Short mmCIF file of C-alpha atoms and ligand atoms in Angstrom, two decimals:
data_model
loop_
_atom_site.label_atom_id
_atom_site.label_comp_id
_atom_site.label_asym_id
_atom_site.label_seq_id
_atom_site.Cartn_x
_atom_site.Cartn_y
_atom_site.Cartn_z
CA MET Z 1164 0.14 -0.08 -0.09
CA THR Z 1165 1.43 3.48 -1.09
CA PRO Z 1166 1.54 5.97 1.99
CA LEU Z 1167 -0.31 9.08 0.38
CA THR Z 1168 1.48 12.45 0.28
CA SER Z 1169 0.31 15.76 0.67
CA LEU Z 1170 0.35 16.40 -3.17
CA ALA Z 1171 -1.41 12.88 -3.84
CA LEU Z 1172 -4.07 13.45 -1.31
CA VAL Z 1173 -4.83 17.04 -2.77
CA GLU Z 1174 -4.73 15.45 -6.29
CA LEU Z 1175 -7.28 12.59 -5.06
CA TRP Z 1176 -9.48 15.18 -3.47
CA GLU Z 1177 -9.55 17.21 -6.72
CA GLN Z 1178 -10.47 14.20 -9.00
CA GLY Z 1179 -13.09 12.91 -6.49
CA CYS Z 1180 -15.05 15.79 -5.12
CA TYR Z 1181 -17.67 15.94 -7.89
CA LEU Z 1182 -17.98 12.41 -8.20
CA GLY Z 1183 -20.68 10.04 -6.61
CA PRO Z 1184 -19.84 7.79 -3.60
CA ILE Z 1185 -19.07 4.54 -5.76
CA ASP Z 1186 -16.76 6.63 -7.84
CA GLN Z 1187 -15.12 8.49 -4.63
CA ALA Z 1188 -14.62 4.78 -2.97
CA ILE Z 1189 -12.55 3.63 -6.27
CA ARG Z 1190 -10.30 6.34 -6.47
CA VAL Z 1191 -9.20 6.39 -2.66
CA ILE Z 1192 -8.50 2.66 -3.16
CA CYS Z 1193 -6.68 2.95 -6.40
CA ALA Z 1194 -4.75 6.08 -5.24
CA VAL Z 1195 -2.99 3.87 -2.36
CA ASP Z 1196 -2.90 0.49 -3.95
CA LEU Z 1197 -1.24 1.33 -7.29
CA SER Z 1198 -1.52 -2.33 -8.45
CA LEU Z 1199 -5.04 -2.32 -8.95
CA SER Z 1200 -6.97 -1.14 -11.73
CA ASP Z 1201 -10.15 0.71 -11.57
CA ARG Z 1202 -11.91 -2.25 -13.21
CA GLN Z 1203 -10.66 -4.62 -10.72
CA VAL Z 1204 -11.81 -2.45 -7.74
CA ARG Z 1205 -15.18 -2.21 -9.32
CA SER Z 1206 -15.37 -5.90 -9.61
CA LEU Z 1207 -14.72 -6.41 -5.80
CA PRO Z 1208 -17.40 -7.46 -3.55
CA LEU Z 1209 -19.00 -4.49 -1.67
CA ALA Z 1210 -17.83 -6.05 1.57
CA GLN Z 1211 -14.13 -6.51 0.62
CA ARG Z 1212 -13.92 -3.06 -0.98
CA ASP Z 1213 -15.38 -1.63 2.24
CA ARG Z 1214 -12.79 -3.45 4.22
CA MET Z 1215 -10.12 -2.01 2.12
CA LEU Z 1216 -11.63 1.44 2.83
CA LEU Z 1217 -11.70 0.91 6.48
CA ASP Z 1218 -8.39 -0.11 6.41
CA ILE Z 1219 -6.99 3.10 4.48
CA ARG Z 1220 -8.97 5.13 6.94
CA SER Z 1221 -7.14 3.41 9.79
CA ARG Z 1222 -3.76 4.02 8.15
CA LEU Z 1223 -4.51 7.67 7.32
CA PHE Z 1224 -6.59 9.07 10.19
CA GLY Z 1225 -6.16 6.47 13.09
CA ASP Z 1226 -8.24 3.46 14.26
CA LEU Z 1227 -10.87 5.27 16.38
CA CYS Z 1228 -13.94 6.68 14.50
CA THR Z 1229 -16.00 8.88 16.43
CA CYS Z 1230 -19.31 9.70 14.43
CA THR Z 1231 -23.04 11.08 15.26
CA ASP Z 1232 -26.52 10.38 14.44
CA ARG Z 1233 -29.87 11.74 15.14
CA CYS Z 1234 -32.69 10.45 17.27
CA PRO Z 1235 -35.47 9.42 15.07
CA HIS Z 1236 -37.97 10.64 17.73
CA CYS Z 1237 -36.43 13.61 19.37
CA ALA Z 1238 -33.80 14.81 16.77
CA VAL Z 1239 -31.24 15.07 19.46
CA VAL Z 1240 -27.69 14.28 18.29
CA SER Z 1241 -25.99 11.12 19.80
CA GLU Z 1242 -22.26 10.56 19.34
CA PHE Z 1243 -20.75 7.14 19.47
CA GLU Z 1244 -17.22 5.70 18.88
CA PHE Z 1245 -16.10 2.24 17.61
CA SER Z 1246 -12.53 0.99 16.49
CA ILE Z 1247 -11.70 0.04 13.19
CA HIS Z 1248 -9.65 -2.89 14.29
CA ASP Z 1249 -12.21 -4.38 16.29
CA LEU Z 1250 -14.94 -3.83 13.60
CA LEU Z 1251 -12.48 -5.76 10.80
CA GLU Z 1252 -11.63 -8.68 13.63
CA GLN Z 1253 -15.46 -9.50 14.44
CA THR Z 1254 -16.50 -9.49 10.58
CA LYS Z 1255 -13.14 -11.12 9.46
CA ASP Z 1256 -14.39 -14.77 8.47
CA GLN Z 1257 -17.92 -13.32 7.41
CA GLU Z 1258 -17.46 -12.60 3.83
CA LYS Z 1259 -18.43 -15.06 1.18
CA ALA Z 1260 -18.14 -14.94 -2.64
CA GLU Z 1261 -21.27 -16.76 -2.98
CA ILE Z 1262 -23.93 -18.04 -0.63
CA LEU Z 1263 -26.29 -20.82 -1.13
CA VAL Z 1264 -29.87 -20.03 0.45
CA HIS Z 1265 -32.78 -22.62 1.02
CA LEU Z 1266 -36.11 -21.42 1.10
CA GLU Z 1267 -39.13 -23.62 0.75
CA ASP Z 1268 -38.10 -26.23 -1.67
CA TYR Z 1269 -35.97 -23.96 -3.52
CA LYS Z 1270 -32.00 -23.54 -3.25
CA VAL Z 1271 -30.81 -20.15 -4.64
CA ALA Z 1272 -26.80 -19.42 -5.10
CA ILE Z 1273 -26.34 -15.51 -4.78
CA LYS Z 1274 -23.03 -14.11 -5.57
CA ALA Z 1275 -21.59 -11.05 -3.60
CA PRO Z 1276 -22.56 -7.76 -5.07
CA THR Z 1277 -20.02 -5.51 -6.58
CA SER Z 1278 -19.93 -1.62 -7.29
CA LEU Z 1279 -20.31 -2.67 -10.82
CA ASP Z 1280 -23.72 -4.43 -10.00
CA VAL Z 1281 -25.04 -1.61 -8.06
CA GLU Z 1282 -24.03 1.23 -10.69
CA GLN Z 1283 -25.94 -1.03 -13.49
CA VAL Z 1284 -28.79 -1.23 -11.15
CA LEU Z 1285 -28.81 2.60 -10.39
CA SER Z 1286 -28.84 3.42 -13.97
CA SER Z 1287 -31.31 1.18 -14.98
CA SER Z 1288 -34.04 1.12 -12.37
CA LYS Z 1289 -35.79 4.15 -10.67
CA THR Z 1290 -37.09 3.23 -7.36
CA ASP Z 1291 -35.67 1.67 -4.19
CA VAL Z 1292 -37.93 -1.29 -4.64
CA THR Z 1293 -37.32 -1.97 -8.15
CA ARG Z 1294 -33.20 -1.53 -7.50
CA THR Z 1295 -33.45 -4.06 -4.72
CA SER Z 1296 -35.19 -6.47 -7.02
CA ALA Z 1297 -32.75 -5.47 -9.89
CA LEU Z 1298 -29.64 -6.18 -7.99
CA LEU Z 1299 -30.90 -9.47 -6.46
CA SER Z 1300 -31.57 -10.70 -9.89
CA ARG Z 1301 -27.93 -9.76 -11.05
CA CYS Z 1302 -26.52 -11.79 -8.13
CA ILE Z 1303 -28.62 -14.73 -8.42
CA VAL Z 1304 -26.29 -17.52 -9.77
CA SER Z 1305 -28.41 -20.44 -10.12
CA VAL Z 1306 -31.91 -21.80 -8.96
CA THR Z 1307 -32.81 -25.24 -8.26
CA ARG Z 1308 -36.30 -26.52 -7.26
CA ALA Z 1309 -36.46 -30.04 -5.40
CA GLY Z 1310 -33.24 -30.78 -7.15
CA ALA Z 1311 -34.20 -29.62 -10.91
CA ALA Z 1312 -32.46 -26.22 -12.14
CA VAL Z 1313 -35.29 -23.50 -13.03
CA SER Z 1314 -34.92 -20.25 -13.94
CA ALA Z 1315 -34.75 -17.16 -11.53
CA ASP Z 1316 -37.91 -15.87 -13.30
CA GLN Z 1317 -39.91 -18.90 -11.55
CA LEU Z 1318 -39.11 -17.78 -8.14
CA PRO Z 1319 -42.19 -16.87 -6.16
CA GLU Z 1320 -42.29 -13.09 -5.63
CA ALA Z 1321 -42.59 -13.72 -1.83
CA LEU Z 1322 -39.24 -14.99 -1.58
CA THR Z 1323 -37.60 -11.70 -2.87
CA GLU Z 1324 -37.46 -10.15 0.30
CA PRO Z 1325 -35.65 -13.09 2.35
CA LEU Z 1326 -33.41 -13.69 -0.38
CA VAL Z 1327 -32.37 -9.82 -0.39
CA GLN Z 1328 -31.93 -10.28 3.39
CA ALA Z 1329 -29.81 -13.13 3.16
CA MET Z 1330 -27.62 -11.34 0.34
CA VAL Z 1331 -27.23 -8.11 2.65
CA GLU Z 1332 -26.53 -10.18 5.86
CA ALA Z 1333 -23.74 -12.22 3.95
CA GLN Z 1334 -22.14 -8.70 3.08
CA GLU Z 1335 -22.01 -7.39 6.69
CA LEU Z 1336 -19.32 -4.85 6.45
CA ALA Z 1337 -21.36 -3.27 3.31
CA ASP Z 1338 -24.16 -2.43 5.67
CA ILE Z 1339 -22.84 -1.52 8.89
CA ARG Z 1340 -24.91 -0.35 11.66
CA PHE Z 1341 -24.59 0.55 15.24
CA GLY Z 1342 -27.51 -0.04 18.22
CA LEU Z 1343 -27.90 3.43 19.95
CA THR Z 1344 -30.08 4.70 22.55
CA CYS Z 1345 -31.08 8.18 22.83
CA GLY Z 1346 -29.83 9.91 26.12
CA GLU Z 1347 -32.81 12.12 26.11
CA CYS Z 1348 -35.90 10.22 25.22
CA GLY Z 1349 -34.64 6.48 25.69
CA THR Z 1350 -35.34 5.82 21.72
CA GLY Z 1351 -33.58 3.02 20.39
CA TRP Z 1352 -32.57 2.85 16.87
CA SER Z 1353 -29.87 1.56 14.57
CA ALA Z 1354 -27.48 3.95 13.24
CA PRO Z 1355 -25.94 3.46 9.61
CA PHE Z 1356 -22.25 3.96 8.95
CA ASP Z 1357 -20.81 4.89 5.66
CA ILE Z 1358 -17.29 4.33 5.22
CA THR Z 1359 -17.05 6.09 2.12
CA ARG Z 1360 -18.89 9.17 2.95
CA PHE Z 1361 -17.01 9.09 6.20
CA LEU Z 1362 -13.44 8.81 4.59
CA TRP Z 1363 -14.50 11.12 2.05
CA ASP Z 1364 -15.53 14.01 4.45
CA GLU Z 1365 -12.04 13.65 6.26
CA ILE Z 1366 -10.35 13.75 3.03
CA ASP Z 1367 -12.15 16.78 2.20
CA TYR Z 1368 -11.40 18.49 5.22
CA LEU Z 1369 -7.71 17.67 5.32
CA ALA Z 1370 -7.26 18.73 1.48
CA ARG Z 1371 -9.03 21.91 2.21
CA ARG Z 1372 -6.60 22.52 5.37
CA LEU Z 1373 -3.70 21.71 3.33
CA LEU Z 1374 -4.45 24.44 0.49
CA HIS Z 1375 -5.07 27.05 2.96
CA GLU Z 1376 -1.38 26.19 4.05
CA VAL Z 1377 -0.40 26.24 0.44
CA HIS Z 1378 -2.13 29.85 0.20
CA ARG Z 1379 -0.18 31.15 3.20
CA LEU Z 1380 3.31 29.98 2.28
CA ALA Z 1381 2.85 30.73 -1.46
CA SER Z 1382 1.75 34.19 -0.44
CA VAL Z 1383 5.25 34.84 1.41
CA TYR Z 1384 7.44 32.77 -0.23
CA GLY Z 1385 6.04 32.63 -3.79
CA TRP Z 1386 6.72 28.83 -4.11
CA THR Z 1387 4.26 26.75 -6.41
CA ASP Z 1388 1.71 24.74 -4.84
CA ARG Z 1389 3.64 21.53 -5.98
CA ASP Z 1390 6.42 22.57 -4.61
CA ILE Z 1391 4.83 23.59 -0.94
CA LEU Z 1392 3.16 20.01 -0.99
CA LEU Z 1393 6.02 18.24 -1.71
CA ILE Z 1394 7.81 19.74 1.29
CA PRO Z 1395 7.92 17.15 4.26
CA LEU Z 1396 5.58 17.76 7.05
CA ARG Z 1397 7.70 18.69 9.75
CA ARG Z 1398 9.66 21.53 7.42
CA ARG Z 1399 6.38 22.62 6.48
CA ALA Z 1400 5.00 23.26 9.89
CA PHE Z 1401 8.59 25.17 10.58
CA TYR Z 1402 7.89 27.71 7.37
CA LEU Z 1403 4.44 28.07 8.76
CA GLU Z 1404 5.61 29.14 12.47
CA CYS Z 1405 7.76 31.57 10.85
CA ILE Z 1406 5.29 33.37 8.84
CA GLY Z 1407 3.13 33.31 12.38
CA THR Z 1408 0.34 30.79 11.69
ZN1 LIG F 1739 -34.61 11.04 21.49
#
């Protein structure tokens, strides 16, 4: 994994700040693992992709994540913390490339959804319900009924929801949630955690802070932004101290 220099981080931010979350996730991973192509990362199961993002977050900003969410009843904000190391340990053997679900007399093999699958579904389906069904359809590998192969179209509609549930549960890291209880009104709820959004917000904050530093140093010394971002951190901090910031 390549450490991100200040210059590489600002370039990553510049390339990704107008992109959607899937593309941002891909850009971050490709920026720190130069051996992976865009296509390879898009083809990774979502849980594996998010495991890589959590690992990158841990290396860039530390292990502890401090998050907030609003109580759905009284809207008071609750803060919660978790360790990335602990989360990765708890979920390390739970990701499967394919699962086999037994429902009634059907056996359905479902592959883990990837970013490519989600992108395809987002571009072709309009509502959340049709998107969920479309994602399931893309990920069904085979269906048998009482031992005989049948088409996925022949699955009863009533099985869609439990099959989607099984698909989501098999990719636990792609749907991280934390149980919270409101300190104000006692309501309990499940707070979602989106690693792409969380990490991108931190990259956005850091890149803007670096550019403010570039602005201050360039205004005094006349160096280019590229030169300033390549100055080692300790020396850059010294120059900032010299100009009184
Ligand atoms: Zn509350």
